[in-house]
mmCIF file of C-alpha atoms in Angstrom:
data_model
loop_
_atom_site.group_PDB
_atom_site.id
_atom_site.type_symbol
_atom_site.label_atom_id
_atom_site.label_comp_id
_atom_site.label_asym_id
_atom_site.label_seq_id
_atom_site.Cartn_x
_atom_site.Cartn_y
_atom_site.Cartn_z
ATOM 1 C CA UNK M 1 15.293 9.223 -75.294
ATOM 2 C CA UNK M 2 14.330 12.732 -73.686
ATOM 3 C CA UNK M 3 10.917 14.565 -75.106
ATOM 4 C CA UNK M 4 11.434 17.929 -73.336
ATOM 5 C CA UNK M 5 8.382 20.247 -73.036
ATOM 6 C CA UNK M 6 5.311 20.059 -75.971
ATOM 7 C CA UNK M 7 8.043 21.490 -78.794
ATOM 8 C CA UNK M 8 8.479 18.072 -79.748
ATOM 9 C CA UNK M 9 12.352 18.219 -79.298
ATOM 10 C CA UNK M 10 14.102 15.845 -79.182
ATOM 11 C CA UNK M 11 18.098 14.154 -77.698
ATOM 12 C CA UNK M 12 19.379 11.413 -78.354
ATOM 13 C CA UNK M 13 21.073 11.414 -74.950
ATOM 14 C CA UNK M 14 23.569 13.811 -73.230
ATOM 15 C CA UNK M 15 27.614 14.072 -74.774
ATOM 16 C CA UNK M 16 29.773 11.429 -73.587
ATOM 17 C CA UNK M 17 31.687 13.821 -71.031
ATOM 18 C CA UNK M 18 28.300 15.194 -70.034
ATOM 19 C CA UNK M 19 27.007 11.771 -69.067
ATOM 20 C CA UNK M 20 30.537 11.542 -66.684
ATOM 21 C CA UNK M 21 29.775 13.984 -65.428
ATOM 22 C CA UNK M 22 26.255 12.911 -64.508
ATOM 23 C CA UNK M 23 27.346 9.813 -62.979
ATOM 24 C CA UNK M 24 30.373 11.293 -60.700
ATOM 25 C CA UNK M 25 27.317 13.892 -59.582
ATOM 26 C CA UNK M 26 24.743 11.000 -58.636
ATOM 27 C CA UNK M 27 27.395 8.848 -57.121
ATOM 28 C CA UNK M 28 28.428 11.477 -55.198
ATOM 29 C CA UNK M 29 25.169 12.190 -53.766
ATOM 30 C CA UNK M 30 24.086 9.336 -52.599
ATOM 31 C CA UNK M 31 27.037 8.266 -51.175
ATOM 32 C CA UNK M 32 26.402 11.843 -49.121
ATOM 33 C CA UNK M 33 22.961 11.415 -48.444
ATOM 34 C CA UNK M 34 23.690 7.256 -46.932
ATOM 35 C CA UNK M 35 26.467 8.715 -45.185
ATOM 36 C CA UNK M 36 24.570 11.542 -44.029
ATOM 37 C CA UNK M 37 21.099 9.136 -42.986
ATOM 38 C CA UNK M 38 23.685 6.745 -40.920
ATOM 39 C CA UNK M 39 25.083 9.387 -39.275
ATOM 40 C CA UNK M 40 21.780 10.333 -38.151
ATOM 41 C CA UNK M 41 20.773 7.734 -36.858
ATOM 42 C CA UNK M 42 24.060 6.689 -34.766
ATOM 43 C CA UNK M 43 23.383 9.541 -33.284
ATOM 44 C CA UNK M 44 19.813 8.463 -32.850
ATOM 45 C CA UNK M 45 20.439 5.198 -30.948
ATOM 46 C CA UNK M 46 23.645 7.388 -28.844
ATOM 47 C CA UNK M 47 20.748 9.806 -27.696
ATOM 48 C CA UNK M 48 18.883 6.978 -26.812
ATOM 49 C CA UNK M 49 21.083 4.744 -24.847
ATOM 50 C CA UNK M 50 22.326 7.655 -23.125
ATOM 51 C CA UNK M 51 18.209 8.618 -22.458
ATOM 52 C CA UNK M 52 18.592 4.680 -20.447
ATOM 53 C CA UNK M 53 21.461 5.406 -19.069
ATOM 54 C CA UNK M 54 20.193 8.063 -17.363
ATOM 55 C CA UNK M 55 17.322 7.062 -16.582
ATOM 56 C CA UNK M 56 18.285 3.287 -14.887
ATOM 57 C CA UNK M 57 18.830 3.370 -11.369
ATOM 58 C CA UNK M 58 22.116 3.352 -9.721
ATOM 59 C CA UNK M 59 21.018 1.078 -6.400
ATOM 60 C CA UNK M 60 21.056 -1.884 -7.714
ATOM 61 C CA UNK M 61 17.373 -2.402 -6.117
ATOM 62 C CA UNK M 62 15.272 0.204 -7.273
ATOM 63 C CA UNK M 63 16.635 -1.314 -10.398
ATOM 64 C CA UNK M 64 14.762 -4.621 -9.449
ATOM 65 C CA UNK M 65 11.850 -2.771 -8.262
ATOM 66 C CA UNK M 66 12.339 -1.132 -11.752
ATOM 67 C CA UNK M 67 12.283 -4.095 -14.346
ATOM 68 C CA UNK M 68 9.668 -5.618 -11.922
ATOM 69 C CA UNK M 69 7.239 -2.660 -12.326
ATOM 70 C CA UNK M 70 8.447 -2.718 -15.763
ATOM 71 C CA UNK M 71 7.442 -7.037 -16.602
ATOM 72 C CA UNK M 72 4.451 -6.279 -14.434
ATOM 73 C CA UNK M 73 3.010 -3.590 -16.827
ATOM 74 C CA UNK M 74 4.584 -6.104 -20.212
ATOM 75 C CA UNK M 75 1.909 -8.568 -19.188
ATOM 76 C CA UNK M 76 -1.107 -6.183 -19.064
ATOM 77 C CA UNK M 77 0.658 -5.228 -22.753
ATOM 78 C CA UNK M 78 1.201 -8.276 -23.960
ATOM 79 C CA UNK M 79 -0.655 -10.766 -26.275
ATOM 80 C CA UNK M 80 -2.473 -13.659 -25.061
ATOM 81 C CA UNK M 81 -0.997 -16.408 -26.531
ATOM 82 C CA UNK M 82 2.592 -14.241 -24.659
ATOM 83 C CA UNK M 83 1.474 -14.374 -21.512
ATOM 84 C CA UNK M 84 -0.326 -17.883 -21.887
ATOM 85 C CA UNK M 85 3.610 -19.133 -22.229
ATOM 86 C CA UNK M 86 4.525 -17.598 -19.650
ATOM 87 C CA UNK M 87 2.327 -18.987 -17.233
ATOM 88 C CA UNK M 88 3.324 -22.761 -19.365
ATOM 89 C CA UNK M 89 6.465 -21.672 -18.210
ATOM 90 C CA UNK M 90 5.420 -21.385 -14.386
ATOM 91 C CA UNK M 91 3.324 -24.825 -14.211
ATOM 92 C CA UNK M 92 4.585 -26.559 -10.672
ATOM 93 C CA UNK M 93 2.358 -29.358 -11.360
ATOM 94 C CA UNK M 94 -0.191 -31.153 -13.874
ATOM 95 C CA UNK M 95 -1.983 -34.355 -13.320
ATOM 96 C CA UNK M 96 -5.503 -35.377 -15.411
ATOM 97 C CA UNK M 97 -7.542 -33.606 -13.229
ATOM 98 C CA UNK M 98 -5.521 -30.662 -11.695
ATOM 99 C CA UNK M 99 -3.296 -27.599 -13.302
ATOM 100 C CA UNK M 100 -0.810 -25.906 -10.843
ATOM 101 C CA UNK M 101 0.787 -22.138 -11.814
ATOM 102 C CA UNK M 102 3.392 -20.024 -10.150
ATOM 103 C CA UNK M 103 1.272 -17.167 -10.297
ATOM 104 C CA UNK M 104 3.345 -13.960 -11.171
ATOM 105 C CA UNK M 105 3.160 -10.329 -9.216
ATOM 106 C CA UNK M 106 1.166 -7.595 -10.951
ATOM 107 C CA UNK M 107 -1.725 -9.749 -12.861
ATOM 108 C CA UNK M 108 -4.613 -9.481 -12.000
ATOM 109 C CA UNK M 109 -7.026 -13.299 -11.823
ATOM 110 C CA UNK M 110 -9.911 -11.088 -13.239
ATOM 111 C CA UNK M 111 -10.505 -8.132 -14.784
ATOM 112 C CA UNK M 112 -11.539 -4.810 -15.009
ATOM 113 C CA UNK M 113 -11.422 -0.980 -15.505
ATOM 114 C CA UNK M 114 -8.012 -0.023 -17.105
ATOM 115 C CA UNK M 115 -7.250 -4.434 -16.911
ATOM 116 C CA UNK M 116 -5.887 -4.712 -19.938
ATOM 117 C CA UNK M 117 -5.276 -8.969 -18.871
ATOM 118 C CA UNK M 118 -5.902 -11.570 -16.119
ATOM 119 C CA UNK M 119 -5.758 -14.930 -16.379
ATOM 120 C CA UNK M 120 -9.039 -16.054 -16.318
ATOM 121 C CA UNK M 121 -8.829 -14.289 -19.796
ATOM 122 C CA UNK M 122 -6.376 -16.464 -20.518
ATOM 123 C CA UNK M 123 -7.436 -20.389 -19.507
ATOM 124 C CA UNK M 124 -9.216 -21.315 -23.332
ATOM 125 C CA UNK M 125 -5.274 -20.059 -24.827
ATOM 126 C CA UNK M 126 -3.611 -22.184 -22.119
ATOM 127 C CA UNK M 127 -5.200 -25.411 -21.563
ATOM 128 C CA UNK M 128 -5.031 -25.526 -25.196
ATOM 129 C CA UNK M 129 -1.303 -25.298 -25.269
ATOM 130 C CA UNK M 130 -1.224 -27.730 -22.779
ATOM 131 C CA UNK M 131 -3.992 -30.561 -24.143
ATOM 132 C CA UNK M 132 -4.436 -29.384 -27.721
ATOM 133 C CA UNK M 133 -6.818 -26.974 -29.969
ATOM 134 C CA UNK M 134 -9.974 -28.944 -29.007
ATOM 135 C CA UNK M 135 -9.458 -29.202 -25.511
ATOM 136 C CA UNK M 136 -11.783 -27.110 -23.033
ATOM 137 C CA UNK M 137 -10.982 -24.045 -20.955
ATOM 138 C CA UNK M 138 -9.321 -24.511 -17.654
ATOM 139 C CA UNK M 139 -11.451 -23.673 -14.327
ATOM 140 C CA UNK M 140 -10.601 -21.587 -11.267
ATOM 141 C CA UNK M 141 -10.134 -23.077 -8.669
ATOM 142 C CA UNK M 142 -9.867 -19.718 -5.750
ATOM 143 C CA UNK M 143 -8.017 -16.796 -6.575
ATOM 144 C CA UNK M 144 -4.714 -14.787 -5.314
ATOM 145 C CA UNK M 145 -4.983 -10.506 -5.076
ATOM 146 C CA UNK M 146 -2.728 -9.153 -7.916
ATOM 147 C CA UNK M 147 0.525 -7.924 -5.803
ATOM 148 C CA UNK M 148 -0.048 -11.481 -3.892
ATOM 149 C CA UNK M 149 2.258 -14.546 -5.911
ATOM 150 C CA UNK M 150 2.675 -17.899 -6.024
ATOM 151 C CA UNK M 151 0.798 -21.347 -5.345
ATOM 152 C CA UNK M 152 -2.944 -21.090 -8.183
ATOM 153 C CA UNK M 153 -4.913 -24.061 -8.486
ATOM 154 C CA UNK M 154 -6.953 -24.903 -11.562
ATOM 155 C CA UNK M 155 -8.901 -27.298 -13.028
ATOM 156 C CA UNK M 156 -9.338 -28.869 -16.688
ATOM 157 C CA UNK M 157 -13.613 -28.949 -15.700
ATOM 158 C CA UNK M 158 -16.374 -27.556 -13.762
ATOM 159 C CA UNK M 159 -16.627 -31.157 -11.579
ATOM 160 C CA UNK M 160 -12.729 -31.018 -9.897
ATOM 161 C CA UNK M 161 -12.475 -27.249 -9.974
ATOM 162 C CA UNK M 162 -16.229 -27.067 -7.384
ATOM 163 C CA UNK M 163 -15.100 -29.729 -5.307
ATOM 164 C CA UNK M 164 -11.835 -27.173 -5.149
ATOM 165 C CA UNK M 165 -13.470 -24.735 -4.484
ATOM 166 C CA UNK M 166 -15.805 -26.693 -1.813
ATOM 167 C CA UNK M 167 -12.731 -27.578 -0.022
ATOM 168 C CA UNK M 168 -11.216 -24.273 0.225
ATOM 169 C CA UNK M 169 -15.227 -22.598 1.626
ATOM 170 C CA UNK M 170 -15.118 -26.110 4.250
ATOM 171 C CA UNK M 171 -11.788 -24.610 5.598
ATOM 172 C CA UNK M 172 -9.745 -28.043 4.643
ATOM 173 C CA UNK M 173 -7.214 -26.958 2.356
ATOM 174 C CA UNK M 174 -4.347 -25.898 4.414
ATOM 175 C CA UNK M 175 -2.747 -22.709 3.186
ATOM 176 C CA UNK M 176 0.440 -21.318 4.362
ATOM 177 C CA UNK M 177 1.979 -17.942 3.120
ATOM 178 C CA UNK M 178 5.384 -15.967 3.329
ATOM 179 C CA UNK M 179 6.030 -12.552 3.809
ATOM 180 C CA UNK M 180 8.412 -9.394 4.950
ATOM 181 C CA UNK M 181 7.237 -7.842 7.816
ATOM 182 C CA UNK M 182 8.420 -4.683 9.430
ATOM 183 C CA UNK M 183 8.545 -5.367 12.855
ATOM 184 C CA UNK M 184 8.655 -8.143 15.025
ATOM 185 C CA UNK M 185 5.358 -9.601 15.997
ATOM 186 C CA UNK M 186 4.796 -10.504 19.964
ATOM 187 C CA UNK M 187 5.018 -12.805 20.152
ATOM 188 C CA UNK M 188 7.053 -14.983 18.282
ATOM 189 C CA UNK M 189 4.107 -17.244 17.276
ATOM 190 C CA UNK M 190 0.678 -17.467 18.167
ATOM 191 C CA UNK M 191 -3.804 -16.686 16.483
ATOM 192 C CA UNK M 192 -4.881 -13.605 15.958
ATOM 193 C CA UNK M 193 -8.729 -13.824 15.968
ATOM 194 C CA UNK M 194 -10.070 -10.946 15.488
ATOM 195 C CA UNK M 195 -13.457 -10.523 12.720
ATOM 196 C CA UNK M 196 -12.691 -7.556 9.790
ATOM 197 C CA UNK M 197 -14.870 -5.184 8.128
ATOM 198 C CA UNK M 198 -14.279 -2.993 5.130
ATOM 199 C CA UNK M 199 -15.026 0.996 6.472
ATOM 200 C CA UNK M 200 -14.694 4.512 4.515
ATOM 201 C CA UNK M 201 -12.042 6.204 5.002
ATOM 202 C CA UNK M 202 -12.812 10.024 5.876
ATOM 203 C CA UNK M 203 -9.933 12.258 4.642
ATOM 204 C CA UNK M 204 -8.930 14.076 2.363
ATOM 205 C CA UNK M 205 -8.803 11.433 -0.148
ATOM 206 C CA UNK M 206 -11.917 9.198 0.991
ATOM 207 C CA UNK M 207 -11.121 5.277 0.419
ATOM 208 C CA UNK M 208 -12.653 2.107 1.432
ATOM 209 C CA UNK M 209 -10.372 -0.405 3.505
ATOM 210 C CA UNK M 210 -10.804 -3.161 5.119
ATOM 211 C CA UNK M 211 -10.543 -3.331 9.290
ATOM 212 C CA UNK M 212 -10.718 -4.511 12.303
ATOM 213 C CA UNK M 213 -13.848 -4.834 14.082
ATOM 214 C CA UNK M 214 -12.966 -6.249 18.067
ATOM 215 C CA UNK M 215 -15.219 -8.233 19.686
ATOM 216 C CA UNK M 216 -13.891 -6.684 22.917
ATOM 217 C CA UNK M 217 -12.148 -3.545 24.776
ATOM 218 C CA UNK M 218 -10.312 -2.991 27.093
ATOM 219 C CA UNK M 219 -11.474 -1.199 30.161
ATOM 220 C CA UNK M 220 -10.649 2.472 30.752
ATOM 221 C CA UNK M 221 -11.924 2.312 34.334
ATOM 222 C CA UNK M 222 -10.268 -0.851 34.967
ATOM 223 C CA UNK M 223 -8.215 -2.473 32.573
ATOM 224 C CA UNK M 224 -10.121 -5.834 32.267
ATOM 225 C CA UNK M 225 -11.376 -6.523 28.798
ATOM 226 C CA UNK M 226 -15.071 -5.764 27.982
ATOM 227 C CA UNK M 227 -17.635 -7.935 25.367
ATOM 228 C CA UNK M 228 -18.649 -5.424 23.310
ATOM 229 C CA UNK M 229 -22.024 -5.791 20.380
ATOM 230 C CA UNK M 230 -20.902 -7.592 17.038
ATOM 231 C CA UNK M 231 -20.400 -5.578 13.553
ATOM 232 C CA UNK M 232 -23.053 -7.275 11.664
ATOM 233 C CA UNK M 233 -21.177 -6.646 8.428
ATOM 234 C CA UNK M 234 -17.745 -8.037 9.798
ATOM 235 C CA UNK M 235 -16.354 -11.320 8.433
ATOM 236 C CA UNK M 236 -15.064 -13.912 10.842
ATOM 237 C CA UNK M 237 -10.812 -13.922 11.277
ATOM 238 C CA UNK M 238 -8.781 -16.204 12.129
ATOM 239 C CA UNK M 239 -5.096 -16.313 11.009
ATOM 240 C CA UNK M 240 -2.374 -18.260 12.695
ATOM 241 C CA UNK M 241 1.522 -16.943 12.129
ATOM 242 C CA UNK M 242 4.836 -18.231 13.424
ATOM 243 C CA UNK M 243 8.656 -16.223 12.797
ATOM 244 C CA UNK M 244 10.848 -17.909 10.545
ATOM 245 C CA UNK M 245 13.687 -15.421 11.245
ATOM 246 C CA UNK M 246 14.565 -12.071 12.053
ATOM 247 C CA UNK M 247 16.455 -8.988 12.376
ATOM 248 C CA UNK M 248 16.271 -5.924 14.013
ATOM 249 C CA UNK M 249 13.889 -4.205 11.032
ATOM 250 C CA UNK M 250 11.848 -6.759 9.760
ATOM 251 C CA UNK M 251 10.773 -10.288 10.415
ATOM 252 C CA UNK M 252 10.129 -13.750 7.819
ATOM 253 C CA UNK M 253 6.659 -15.348 8.943
ATOM 254 C CA UNK M 254 4.962 -18.000 7.880
ATOM 255 C CA UNK M 255 1.206 -17.232 7.590
ATOM 256 C CA UNK M 256 -2.188 -19.822 8.151
ATOM 257 C CA UNK M 257 -5.277 -17.779 7.003
ATOM 258 C CA UNK M 258 -8.047 -20.155 9.066
ATOM 259 C CA UNK M 259 -11.049 -17.673 7.451
ATOM 260 C CA UNK M 260 -10.360 -16.081 3.427
ATOM 261 C CA UNK M 261 -11.882 -12.701 4.420
ATOM 262 C CA UNK M 262 -10.529 -9.738 1.471
ATOM 263 C CA UNK M 263 -6.806 -8.925 2.630
ATOM 264 C CA UNK M 264 -7.255 -10.697 5.941
ATOM 265 C CA UNK M 265 -3.387 -11.166 5.757
ATOM 266 C CA UNK M 266 -2.454 -7.856 5.265
ATOM 267 C CA UNK M 267 -5.056 -6.134 7.720
ATOM 268 C CA UNK M 268 -4.498 -8.680 11.124
ATOM 269 C CA UNK M 269 -0.798 -7.768 11.082
ATOM 270 C CA UNK M 270 -0.949 -3.955 10.165
ATOM 271 C CA UNK M 271 -3.164 -3.186 12.573
ATOM 272 C CA UNK M 272 -3.468 -6.662 14.391
ATOM 273 C CA UNK M 273 -0.098 -7.097 15.191
ATOM 274 C CA UNK M 274 1.674 -3.932 14.371
ATOM 275 C CA UNK M 275 3.883 -5.677 12.105
ATOM 276 C CA UNK M 276 2.402 -4.570 8.928
ATOM 277 C CA UNK M 277 3.988 -6.473 5.174
ATOM 278 C CA UNK M 278 7.134 -4.690 3.386
ATOM 279 C CA UNK M 279 5.701 -3.275 0.645
ATOM 280 C CA UNK M 280 2.512 -2.672 1.477
ATOM 281 C CA UNK M 281 1.057 0.674 0.642
ATOM 282 C CA UNK M 282 -2.577 0.204 1.459
ATOM 283 C CA UNK M 283 -2.668 -0.605 5.061
ATOM 284 C CA UNK M 284 0.979 1.644 5.772
ATOM 285 C CA UNK M 285 -2.074 3.939 7.582
ATOM 286 C CA UNK M 286 -5.147 4.294 8.318
ATOM 287 C CA UNK M 287 -6.260 7.780 7.517
ATOM 288 C CA UNK M 288 -3.969 8.198 4.496
ATOM 289 C CA UNK M 289 -2.713 6.914 1.482
ATOM 290 C CA UNK M 290 0.773 7.317 1.497
ATOM 291 C CA UNK M 291 3.633 5.103 1.230
ATOM 292 C CA UNK M 292 5.083 3.089 3.870
ATOM 293 C CA UNK M 293 6.937 4.700 6.303
ATOM 294 C CA UNK M 294 9.935 2.425 7.114
ATOM 295 C CA UNK M 295 12.646 2.484 10.116
ATOM 296 C CA UNK M 296 16.561 3.253 9.036
ATOM 297 C CA UNK M 297 17.956 0.077 9.538
ATOM 298 C CA UNK M 298 15.525 -1.250 7.092
ATOM 299 C CA UNK M 299 16.424 1.675 4.595
ATOM 300 C CA UNK M 300 20.255 1.063 5.242
ATOM 301 C CA UNK M 301 19.953 -2.985 4.456
ATOM 302 C CA UNK M 302 17.694 -2.481 1.758
ATOM 303 C CA UNK M 303 19.596 0.535 0.535
ATOM 304 C CA UNK M 304 16.173 2.640 -0.647
ATOM 305 C CA UNK M 305 15.579 6.528 0.825
ATOM 306 C CA UNK M 306 12.336 6.607 2.103
ATOM 307 C CA UNK M 307 11.602 9.183 -0.964
ATOM 308 C CA UNK M 308 11.852 5.611 -2.681
ATOM 309 C CA UNK M 309 9.836 3.676 -0.991
ATOM 310 C CA UNK M 310 6.544 3.685 -2.884
ATOM 311 C CA UNK M 311 8.482 1.371 -4.582
ATOM 312 C CA UNK M 312 8.968 -1.445 -3.263
ATOM 313 C CA UNK M 313 6.411 -4.096 -3.971
ATOM 314 C CA UNK M 314 4.264 -5.720 -1.982
ATOM 315 C CA UNK M 315 5.821 -8.969 -0.363
ATOM 316 C CA UNK M 316 3.401 -11.647 -0.119
ATOM 317 C CA UNK M 317 4.136 -15.203 -1.401
ATOM 318 C CA UNK M 318 1.818 -18.069 -1.442
ATOM 319 C CA UNK M 319 4.070 -20.604 0.016
ATOM 320 C CA UNK M 320 2.412 -23.728 -0.234
ATOM 321 C CA UNK M 321 -0.852 -25.196 -0.476
ATOM 322 C CA UNK M 322 -2.511 -29.607 0.812
ATOM 323 C CA UNK M 323 -5.060 -30.393 -0.766
ATOM 324 C CA UNK M 324 -6.531 -33.872 0.648
ATOM 325 C CA UNK M 325 -7.299 -35.809 -2.444
ATOM 326 C CA UNK M 326 -8.885 -39.553 -2.644
ATOM 327 C CA UNK M 327 -12.686 -40.302 -2.821
ATOM 328 C CA UNK M 328 -12.144 -40.558 0.983
ATOM 329 C CA UNK M 329 -9.763 -37.693 1.334
ATOM 330 C CA UNK M 330 -7.092 -40.085 3.034
ATOM 331 C CA UNK M 331 -4.007 -38.964 0.724
ATOM 332 C CA UNK M 332 -2.693 -35.705 0.591
ATOM 333 C CA UNK M 333 -1.088 -33.290 -2.286
ATOM 334 C CA UNK M 334 1.554 -31.130 -1.385
ATOM 335 C CA UNK M 335 2.248 -27.886 -3.699
ATOM 336 C CA UNK M 336 5.332 -25.826 -2.925
ATOM 337 C CA UNK M 337 5.891 -22.427 -4.974
ATOM 338 C CA UNK M 338 9.925 -21.041 -3.918
ATOM 339 C CA UNK M 339 9.381 -17.091 -3.461
ATOM 340 C CA UNK M 340 10.844 -15.252 -6.954
ATOM 341 C CA UNK M 341 14.141 -13.296 -7.498
ATOM 342 C CA UNK M 342 12.217 -9.773 -5.655
ATOM 343 C CA UNK M 343 11.295 -11.498 -2.266
ATOM 344 C CA UNK M 344 14.213 -12.990 -1.684
ATOM 345 C CA UNK M 345 16.980 -10.645 -2.738
ATOM 346 C CA UNK M 346 14.758 -8.678 0.039
ATOM 347 C CA UNK M 347 14.997 -11.562 2.152
ATOM 348 C CA UNK M 348 18.957 -11.114 1.554
ATOM 349 C CA UNK M 349 19.719 -7.360 2.126
ATOM 350 C CA UNK M 350 17.373 -7.411 4.982
ATOM 351 C CA UNK M 351 20.098 -10.752 7.076
ATOM 352 C CA UNK M 352 16.900 -13.161 6.830
ATOM 353 C CA UNK M 353 17.629 -16.530 6.600
ATOM 354 C CA UNK M 354 14.911 -18.950 5.011
ATOM 355 C CA UNK M 355 15.406 -22.263 8.245
ATOM 356 C CA UNK M 356 16.693 -25.302 6.384
ATOM 357 C CA UNK M 357 13.981 -27.381 7.181
ATOM 358 C CA UNK M 358 11.854 -25.202 4.884
ATOM 359 C CA UNK M 359 14.440 -25.116 2.202
ATOM 360 C CA UNK M 360 13.171 -26.515 -0.380
#
């Protein structure tokens, strides 16, 4: 029964023919609305697929670089629990004292302006995932730059972390990095012993960079080496290197930093040997901030245009760490981590083969 208006007119329902018409109209109208909504949803999905198709780079290298960039952004946006699970999947070694992880590309170790996620923030969560809810947070033993991948050591307690940190500071840890350089160092094996200092670059984009502060210079009069006054702000920096493989435009190098100065490997390669790391846009030029300039042969092999080089990631990987262990340091713990996929893909395209003796 329905009540219409305020006059109290009562209807005991429409006539049968009217009821049937109303049902037919309601069914037809509902079906039309459902079809319309379904068509609209499908149209929106089709538009999204088309946009993704247009945005997806055709070049496989650019596709992989984009995936890598998206992964780095995702690691910054995901919930800390998700990030901790990702680090757990990348564990290389674990015992009652240490946990060794494979650090992903683009993930900073410490927090800072604009950084949502970092390794230090998720160490308490990772510890609980590995050793139960009562586990104490893991501790950092050393650090790697945001763009560097590979072996990273964590400790279960502060005492162990302090002991490992002392090993790093006293240069008892043997560190070996793999990198792809632009160009071939001459000689193919050697040692770079040039101090490094941080300086402000005076340009239209004023910024700071690490650079060389050599103790010697070549005399313009007779061409002999002349000792110069040491920069009091400079830090001693020593790097061993050797060529593992080479092609006409790029090389695969093994680097062994004896000291641990900020950006040491990048500066020694770019300014000391004249062979910057592939994807190192910060040290590609001294006086400006601009994408790295690659030789034509490298561009061809990588399948890139120079305008797209800015998307290339830094190809620097912490491949191996050797820690002295035991009370007297008579035992050694060798920690090895294979390069990430973007690194190995670049090796294949550049025709750089890892020596069989180093394949793990």
